[in-house]
Coordinates of C-alpha atoms and ligand atoms in Angstrom, one line a residue:
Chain A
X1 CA 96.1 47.2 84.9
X2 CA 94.0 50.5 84.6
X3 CA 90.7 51.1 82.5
X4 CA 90.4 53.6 80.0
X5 CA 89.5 56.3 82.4
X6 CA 92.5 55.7 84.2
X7 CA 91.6 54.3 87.2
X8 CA 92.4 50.9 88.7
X9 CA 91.1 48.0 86.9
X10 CA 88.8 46.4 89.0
X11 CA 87.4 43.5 86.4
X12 CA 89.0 42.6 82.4
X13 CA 85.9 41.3 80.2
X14 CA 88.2 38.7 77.9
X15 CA 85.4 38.3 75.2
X16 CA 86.2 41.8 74.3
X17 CA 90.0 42.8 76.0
X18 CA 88.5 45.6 77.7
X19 CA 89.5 46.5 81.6
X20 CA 87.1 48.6 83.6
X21 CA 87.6 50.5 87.1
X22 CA 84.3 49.9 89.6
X23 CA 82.4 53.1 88.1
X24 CA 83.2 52.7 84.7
X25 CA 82.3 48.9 84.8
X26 CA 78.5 49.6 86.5
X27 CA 78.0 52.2 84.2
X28 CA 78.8 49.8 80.9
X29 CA 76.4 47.2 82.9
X30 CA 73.5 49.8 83.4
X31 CA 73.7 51.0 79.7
X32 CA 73.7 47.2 78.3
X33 CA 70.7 46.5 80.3
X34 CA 68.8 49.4 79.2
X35 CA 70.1 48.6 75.8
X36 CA 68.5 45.0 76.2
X37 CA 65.4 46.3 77.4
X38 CA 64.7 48.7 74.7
X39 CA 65.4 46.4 71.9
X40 CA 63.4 44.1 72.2
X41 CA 61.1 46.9 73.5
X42 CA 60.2 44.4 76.6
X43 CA 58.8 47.8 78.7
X44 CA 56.0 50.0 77.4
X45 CA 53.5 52.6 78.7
X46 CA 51.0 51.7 81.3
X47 CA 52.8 48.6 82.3
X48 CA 52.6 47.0 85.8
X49 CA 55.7 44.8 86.6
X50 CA 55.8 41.9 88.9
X51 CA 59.8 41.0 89.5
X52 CA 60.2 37.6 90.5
X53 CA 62.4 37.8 93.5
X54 CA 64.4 35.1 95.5
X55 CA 66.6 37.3 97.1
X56 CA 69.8 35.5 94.9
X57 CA 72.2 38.2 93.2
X58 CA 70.1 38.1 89.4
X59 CA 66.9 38.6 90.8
X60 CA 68.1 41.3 93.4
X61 CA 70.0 43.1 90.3
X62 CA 67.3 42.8 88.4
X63 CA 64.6 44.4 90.7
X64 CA 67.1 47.1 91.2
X65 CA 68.1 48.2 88.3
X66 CA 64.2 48.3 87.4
X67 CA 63.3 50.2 90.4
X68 CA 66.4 52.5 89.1
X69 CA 65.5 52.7 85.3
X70 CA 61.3 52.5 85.6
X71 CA 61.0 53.9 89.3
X72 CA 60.1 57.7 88.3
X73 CA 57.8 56.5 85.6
X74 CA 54.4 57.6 86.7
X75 CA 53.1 55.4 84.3
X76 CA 55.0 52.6 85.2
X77 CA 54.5 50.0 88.6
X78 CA 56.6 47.6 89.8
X79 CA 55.5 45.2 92.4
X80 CA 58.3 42.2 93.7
X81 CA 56.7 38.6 94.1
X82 CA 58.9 36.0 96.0
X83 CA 57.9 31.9 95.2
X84 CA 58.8 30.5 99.0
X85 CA 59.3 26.7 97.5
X86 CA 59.6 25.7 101.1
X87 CA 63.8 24.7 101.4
X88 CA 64.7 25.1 105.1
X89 CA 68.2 26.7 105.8
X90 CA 68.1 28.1 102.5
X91 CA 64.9 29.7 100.9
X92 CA 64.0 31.1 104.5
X93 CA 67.3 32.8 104.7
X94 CA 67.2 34.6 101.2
X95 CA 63.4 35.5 101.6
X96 CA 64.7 37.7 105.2
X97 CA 67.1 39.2 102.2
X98 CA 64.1 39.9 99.9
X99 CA 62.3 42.2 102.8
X100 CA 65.1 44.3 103.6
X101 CA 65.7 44.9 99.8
X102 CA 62.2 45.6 99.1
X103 CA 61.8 47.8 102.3
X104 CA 65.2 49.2 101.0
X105 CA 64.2 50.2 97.5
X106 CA 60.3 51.0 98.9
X107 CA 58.5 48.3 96.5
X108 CA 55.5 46.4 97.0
X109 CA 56.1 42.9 98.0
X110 CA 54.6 39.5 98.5
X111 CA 55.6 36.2 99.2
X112 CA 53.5 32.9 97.6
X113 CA 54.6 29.5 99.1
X114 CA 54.6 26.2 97.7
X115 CA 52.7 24.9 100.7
X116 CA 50.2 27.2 101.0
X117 CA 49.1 26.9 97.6
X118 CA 49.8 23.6 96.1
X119 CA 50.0 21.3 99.8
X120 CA 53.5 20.4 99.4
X121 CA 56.7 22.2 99.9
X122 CA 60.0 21.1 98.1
X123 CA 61.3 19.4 101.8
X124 CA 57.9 17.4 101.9
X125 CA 58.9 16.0 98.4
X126 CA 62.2 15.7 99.4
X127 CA 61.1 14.1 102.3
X128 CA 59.0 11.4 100.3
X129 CA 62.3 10.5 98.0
X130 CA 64.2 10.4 100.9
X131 CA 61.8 7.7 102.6
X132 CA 61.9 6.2 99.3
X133 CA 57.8 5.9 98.3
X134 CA 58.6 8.5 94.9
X135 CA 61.7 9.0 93.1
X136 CA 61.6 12.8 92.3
X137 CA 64.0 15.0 91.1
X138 CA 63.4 18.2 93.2
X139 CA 64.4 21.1 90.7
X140 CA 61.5 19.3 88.3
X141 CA 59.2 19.8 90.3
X142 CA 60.5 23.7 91.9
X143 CA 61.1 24.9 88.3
X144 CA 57.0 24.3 87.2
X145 CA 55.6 24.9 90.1
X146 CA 57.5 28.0 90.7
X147 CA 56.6 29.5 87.5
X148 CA 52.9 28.6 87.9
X149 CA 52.7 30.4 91.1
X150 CA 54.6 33.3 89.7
X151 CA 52.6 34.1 86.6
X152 CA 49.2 33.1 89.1
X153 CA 50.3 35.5 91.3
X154 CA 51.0 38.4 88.4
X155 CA 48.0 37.5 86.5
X156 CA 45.7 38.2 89.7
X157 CA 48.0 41.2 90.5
X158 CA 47.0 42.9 87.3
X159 CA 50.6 42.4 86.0
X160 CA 51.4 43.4 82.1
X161 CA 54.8 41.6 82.7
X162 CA 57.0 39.1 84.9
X163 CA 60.1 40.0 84.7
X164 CA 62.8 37.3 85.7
X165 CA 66.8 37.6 86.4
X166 CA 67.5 35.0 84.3
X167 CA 71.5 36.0 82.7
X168 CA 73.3 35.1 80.1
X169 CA 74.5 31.5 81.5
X170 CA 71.0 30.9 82.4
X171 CA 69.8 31.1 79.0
X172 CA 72.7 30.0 77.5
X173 CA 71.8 26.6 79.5
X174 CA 68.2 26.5 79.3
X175 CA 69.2 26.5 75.7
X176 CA 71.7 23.6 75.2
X177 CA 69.4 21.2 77.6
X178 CA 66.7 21.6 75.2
X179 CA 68.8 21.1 72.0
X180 CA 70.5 17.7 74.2
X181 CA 67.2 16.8 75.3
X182 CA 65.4 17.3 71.3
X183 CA 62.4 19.2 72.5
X184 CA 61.9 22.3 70.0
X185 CA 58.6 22.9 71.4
X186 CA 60.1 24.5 74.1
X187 CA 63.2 25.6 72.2
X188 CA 60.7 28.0 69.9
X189 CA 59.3 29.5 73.0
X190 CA 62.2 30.8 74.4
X191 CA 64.4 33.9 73.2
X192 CA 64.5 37.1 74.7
X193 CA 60.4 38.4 73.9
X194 CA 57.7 35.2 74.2
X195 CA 57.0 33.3 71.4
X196 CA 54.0 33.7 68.5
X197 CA 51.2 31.7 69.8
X198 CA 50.7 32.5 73.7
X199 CA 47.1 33.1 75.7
X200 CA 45.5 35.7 78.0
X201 CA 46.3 34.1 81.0
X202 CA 50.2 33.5 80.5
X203 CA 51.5 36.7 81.4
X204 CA 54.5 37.7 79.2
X205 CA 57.7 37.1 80.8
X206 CA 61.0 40.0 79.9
X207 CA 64.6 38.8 81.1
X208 CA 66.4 42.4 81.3
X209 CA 69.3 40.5 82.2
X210 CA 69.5 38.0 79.6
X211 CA 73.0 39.6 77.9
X212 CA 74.8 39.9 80.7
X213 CA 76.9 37.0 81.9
X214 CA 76.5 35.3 85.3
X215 CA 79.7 36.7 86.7
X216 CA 79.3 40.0 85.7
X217 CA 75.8 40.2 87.8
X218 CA 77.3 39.2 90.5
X219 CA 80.5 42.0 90.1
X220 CA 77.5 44.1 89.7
X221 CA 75.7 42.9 92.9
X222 CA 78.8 43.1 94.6
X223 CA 80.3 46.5 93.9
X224 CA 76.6 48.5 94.5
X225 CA 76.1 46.2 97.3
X226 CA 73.3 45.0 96.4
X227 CA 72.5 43.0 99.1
X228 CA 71.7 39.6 98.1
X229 CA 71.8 36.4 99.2
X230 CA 75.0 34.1 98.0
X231 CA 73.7 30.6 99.5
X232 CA 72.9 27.8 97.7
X233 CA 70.1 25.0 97.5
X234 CA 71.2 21.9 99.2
X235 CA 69.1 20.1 96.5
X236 CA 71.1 21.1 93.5
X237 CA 71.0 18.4 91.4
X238 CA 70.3 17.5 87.8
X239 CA 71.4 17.7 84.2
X240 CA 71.5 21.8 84.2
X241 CA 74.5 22.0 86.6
X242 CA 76.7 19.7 84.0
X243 CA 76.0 21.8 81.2
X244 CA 76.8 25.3 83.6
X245 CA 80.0 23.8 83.9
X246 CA 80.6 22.2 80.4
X247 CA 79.6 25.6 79.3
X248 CA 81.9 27.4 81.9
X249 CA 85.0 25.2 80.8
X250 CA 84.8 26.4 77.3
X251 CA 84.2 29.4 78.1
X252 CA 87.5 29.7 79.9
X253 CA 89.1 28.0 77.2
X254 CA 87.5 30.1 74.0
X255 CA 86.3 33.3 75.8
X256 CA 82.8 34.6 74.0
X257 CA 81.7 31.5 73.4
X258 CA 78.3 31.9 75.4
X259 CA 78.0 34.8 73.5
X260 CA 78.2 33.5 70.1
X261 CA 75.9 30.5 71.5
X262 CA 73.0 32.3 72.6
X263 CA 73.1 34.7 69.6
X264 CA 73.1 32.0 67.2
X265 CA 70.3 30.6 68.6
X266 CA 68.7 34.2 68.7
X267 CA 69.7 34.0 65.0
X268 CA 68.2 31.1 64.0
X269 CA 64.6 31.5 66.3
X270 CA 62.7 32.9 63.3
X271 CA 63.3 30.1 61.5
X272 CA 62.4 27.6 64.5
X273 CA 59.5 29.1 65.2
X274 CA 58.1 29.2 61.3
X275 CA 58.8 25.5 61.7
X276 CA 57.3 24.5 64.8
X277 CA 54.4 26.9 63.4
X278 CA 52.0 23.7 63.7
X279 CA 52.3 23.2 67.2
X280 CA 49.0 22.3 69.1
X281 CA 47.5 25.5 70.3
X282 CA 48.0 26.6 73.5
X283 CA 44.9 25.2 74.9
X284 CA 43.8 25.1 78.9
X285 CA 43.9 22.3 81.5
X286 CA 40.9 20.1 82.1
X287 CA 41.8 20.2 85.6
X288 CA 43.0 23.4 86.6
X289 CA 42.0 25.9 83.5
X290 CA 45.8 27.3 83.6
X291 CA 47.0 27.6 80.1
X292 CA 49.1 24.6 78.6
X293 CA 50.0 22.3 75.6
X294 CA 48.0 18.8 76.7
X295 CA 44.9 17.5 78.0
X296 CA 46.3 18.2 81.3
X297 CA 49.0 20.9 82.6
X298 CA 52.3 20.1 83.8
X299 CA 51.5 21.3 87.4
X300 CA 48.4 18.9 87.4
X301 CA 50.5 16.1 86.3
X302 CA 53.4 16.8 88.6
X303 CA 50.7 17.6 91.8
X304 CA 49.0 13.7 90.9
X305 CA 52.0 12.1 91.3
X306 CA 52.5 13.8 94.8
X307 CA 49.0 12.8 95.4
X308 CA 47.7 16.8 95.8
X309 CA 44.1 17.4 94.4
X310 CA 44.4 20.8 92.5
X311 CA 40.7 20.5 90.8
X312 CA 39.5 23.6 92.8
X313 CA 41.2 27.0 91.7
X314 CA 41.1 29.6 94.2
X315 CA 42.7 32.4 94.6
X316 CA 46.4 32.1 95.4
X317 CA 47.6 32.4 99.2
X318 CA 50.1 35.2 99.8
X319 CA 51.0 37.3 102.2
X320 CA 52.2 41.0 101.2
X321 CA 55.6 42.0 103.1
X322 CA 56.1 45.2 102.1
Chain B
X1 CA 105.6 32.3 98.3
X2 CA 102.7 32.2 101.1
X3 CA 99.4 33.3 100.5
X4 CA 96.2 33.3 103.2
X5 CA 93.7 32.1 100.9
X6 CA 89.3 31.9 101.6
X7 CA 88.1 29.7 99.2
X8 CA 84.3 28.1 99.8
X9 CA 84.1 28.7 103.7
X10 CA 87.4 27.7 104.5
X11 CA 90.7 29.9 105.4
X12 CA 94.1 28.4 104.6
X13 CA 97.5 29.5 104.7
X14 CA 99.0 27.9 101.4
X15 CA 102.2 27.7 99.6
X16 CA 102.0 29.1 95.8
X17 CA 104.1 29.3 92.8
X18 CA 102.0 31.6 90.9
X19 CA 102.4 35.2 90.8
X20 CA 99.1 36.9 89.0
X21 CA 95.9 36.3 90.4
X22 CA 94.4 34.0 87.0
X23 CA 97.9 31.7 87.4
X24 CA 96.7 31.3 91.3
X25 CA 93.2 29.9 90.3
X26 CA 95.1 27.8 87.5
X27 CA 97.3 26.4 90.3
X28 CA 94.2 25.2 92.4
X29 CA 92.3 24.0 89.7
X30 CA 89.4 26.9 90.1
X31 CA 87.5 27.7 86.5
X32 CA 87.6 31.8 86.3
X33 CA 84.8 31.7 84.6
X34 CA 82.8 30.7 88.8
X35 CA 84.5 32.9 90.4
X36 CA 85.3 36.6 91.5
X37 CA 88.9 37.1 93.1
X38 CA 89.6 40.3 95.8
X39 CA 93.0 40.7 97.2
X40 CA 93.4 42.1 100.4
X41 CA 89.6 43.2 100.5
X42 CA 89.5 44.8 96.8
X43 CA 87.9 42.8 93.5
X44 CA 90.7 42.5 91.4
X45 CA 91.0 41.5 87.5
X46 CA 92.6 38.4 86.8
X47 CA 95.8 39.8 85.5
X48 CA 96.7 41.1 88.5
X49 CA 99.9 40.5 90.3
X50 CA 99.8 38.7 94.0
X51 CA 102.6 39.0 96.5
X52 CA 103.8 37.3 99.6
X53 CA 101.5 37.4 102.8
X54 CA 98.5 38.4 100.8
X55 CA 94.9 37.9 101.5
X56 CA 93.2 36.2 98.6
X57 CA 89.4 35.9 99.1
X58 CA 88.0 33.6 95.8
X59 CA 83.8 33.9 95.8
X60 CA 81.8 31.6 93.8
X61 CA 79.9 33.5 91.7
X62 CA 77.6 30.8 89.9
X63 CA 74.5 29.3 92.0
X64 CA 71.8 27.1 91.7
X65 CA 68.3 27.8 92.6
Ligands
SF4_401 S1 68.3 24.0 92.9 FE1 66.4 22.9 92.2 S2 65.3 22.5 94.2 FE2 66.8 24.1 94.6 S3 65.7 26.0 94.3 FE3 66.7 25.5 92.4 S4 65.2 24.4 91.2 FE4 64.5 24.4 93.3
ZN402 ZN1 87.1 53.7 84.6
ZN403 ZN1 46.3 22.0 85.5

């Protein structure tokens, strides 16, 4: 099996029938990321970029191919933020993989915990269910407070942007659990720029790797080695990793059909959002001033039941690696 | 025909009836969609033919966190 260039076929992408060789394959992956970036026009001039990095292949691909595309831009800055959640055996292992890439690729770097900032790492909550006094579902808990910290730590880092690794499956996911779960609130924000109604202090988020599919990151990660971590979080759990593989198993059955998924929900956002058009503002938390929906953010609401008083907002905890 | 196979962590020696690399993750019940395949150390495409002896490495490619 040989790609067109007549080389050895390293990888066949069934949703279109094409076989590429190593080179030709990075090359097609480079140009659709700079594709995605420039149409929805998610990097301008002056900007200064925090990548969110856990050391995983997205977020590893995704600060290198910035540091590649944006990295002689004099006009451009990108600094790497890493969110240590506080998971022994696993976080701690893919953080010593964050330093050497940043050290690698010469990029400022720092690394906000859980503990540090909000009292509680994701093994104390763990902990707690575990000894039975809450019933918590870890990734809850790890998905807010991570991207609290994150856009904290850009907003005080003078960031224009975050920019996440989230891929194709990713989306494709966060999408369906929304539609299964009804909430269109949160349906209308999402799409590949921020929605209509946002606020000075939520910084906006760009997702360069949003039409690439999982697999072909980590072909990616793997043939420019990268260097990433491949481990996974002992606390996996929840309704997201049954729709990955729902997803996953049609997908091998009716190639293209994350695809056509997240680009009829692309499709249909304009509409979504004219409808949802009377959503309560974006307003800020009594408690903590952050930017949210409620009376109280989710963060305030998720650090009460853990018992944390948040009232006082200082600035974050971090310590820079790089 | 025998294959030495490394699939999550583990190293086997297994007997196989299938002779391209997709028909291999068909036999053990592996979705292709989670998963990257090298044989004998190189990333190959699903298509590609396997042959006695071997070395099939299969790395999960999808994660959590
Ligand atoms: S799997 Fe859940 S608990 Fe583990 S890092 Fe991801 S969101 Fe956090
Ligand atoms: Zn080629
Ligand atoms: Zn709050």
């Amino acid at each position: 099996m040989n790609c067109a260039c007549g080389s050895k076929a390293i990888y066949t992408r069934k949703y279109e029938g094409n076989s590429y060789c190593a080179p030709c394959f990075k090359d097609q992956f480079e140009k659709r990321v700079k594709k995605t970036i420039r149409e929805h026009s998610m990097v301008g001039k002056n900007e200064v970029i925090v990548v969110g990095l856990s050391g995983g292949k997205d977020s590893s691909v995704s600060l290198t191919l910035m540091k590649k595309i944006f990295g002689s831009r004099p006009d451009v800055k990108i600094i790497a933020v890493s969110i240590d959640e506080g998971i022994e055996h696993y976080r701690d292992k893919s953080l010593d993989v964050t330093k050497s890439l940043t050290q690698k690729l010469g990029v400022e770097h720092y690394i906000v915990g859980f503990k540090g900032n909000l009292g509680k790492s994701i093994d104390d909550i763990m902990a707690a269910k575990a000894a039975g006094t809450k019933n918590l579902n870890s990734c809850t808990f790890c998905g807010v407070f991570r991207r609290y910290l994150l856009n904290r730590a850009a907003r005080e880092l003078g960031a224009t942007k975050v920019c996440t690794g989230h891929n194709m499956d990713d989306e494709a996911q966060a999408v369906l659990i929304n539609y299964l779960k009804g909430d269109l609130k949160r349906l209308a924000r999402m799409g590949p720029m921020p929605a209509l109604r946002s606020n000075d202090k939520f910084v906006p988020r760009i997702k360069p790797l949003r039409n690439t599919p999982e697999k072909e990151v980590a072909l990616y990660a793997l043939i420019s080695k990268t260097g990433n971590y491949w481990g996974e979080c002992p606390y996996v759990s929840g309704i997201r990793f049954e729709v990955r593989d729902f997803l996953n198993e049609v997908e091998a059955k009716h190639a293209g059909t994350k695809f056509s998924f997240l680009r009829t929900f692309d499709a249909m956002l304009p509409v979504l959002r004219a409808s949802v058009e009377n959503a309560p503002e974006i307003t800020e938390c009594e408690n903590c001033g952050e930017p949210c929906s409620g009376e109280v953010c989710k963060v305030c609401e998720l650090l009460d039941k853990l018992g944390v008083d948040v009232t006082k907002q200082e600035a974050l905890v971090h310590e820079l690696v790089g | 025909m025998k294959l030495k196979i490394t699939w999550q962590d583990s190293e086997k020696e297994m007997e196989i009836k299938a002779s391209t690399v997709g028909g291999l993750l068909k036999e053990l019940k592996i979705n292709p969609e989670i998963v990257l395949v090298s044989v004998n150390n190189e990333i190959v495409p699903e298509g590609s033919a396997i042959k006695e002896n071997d070395f099939v490495e299969i790395l999960k490619v999808v994660s959590g966190g």
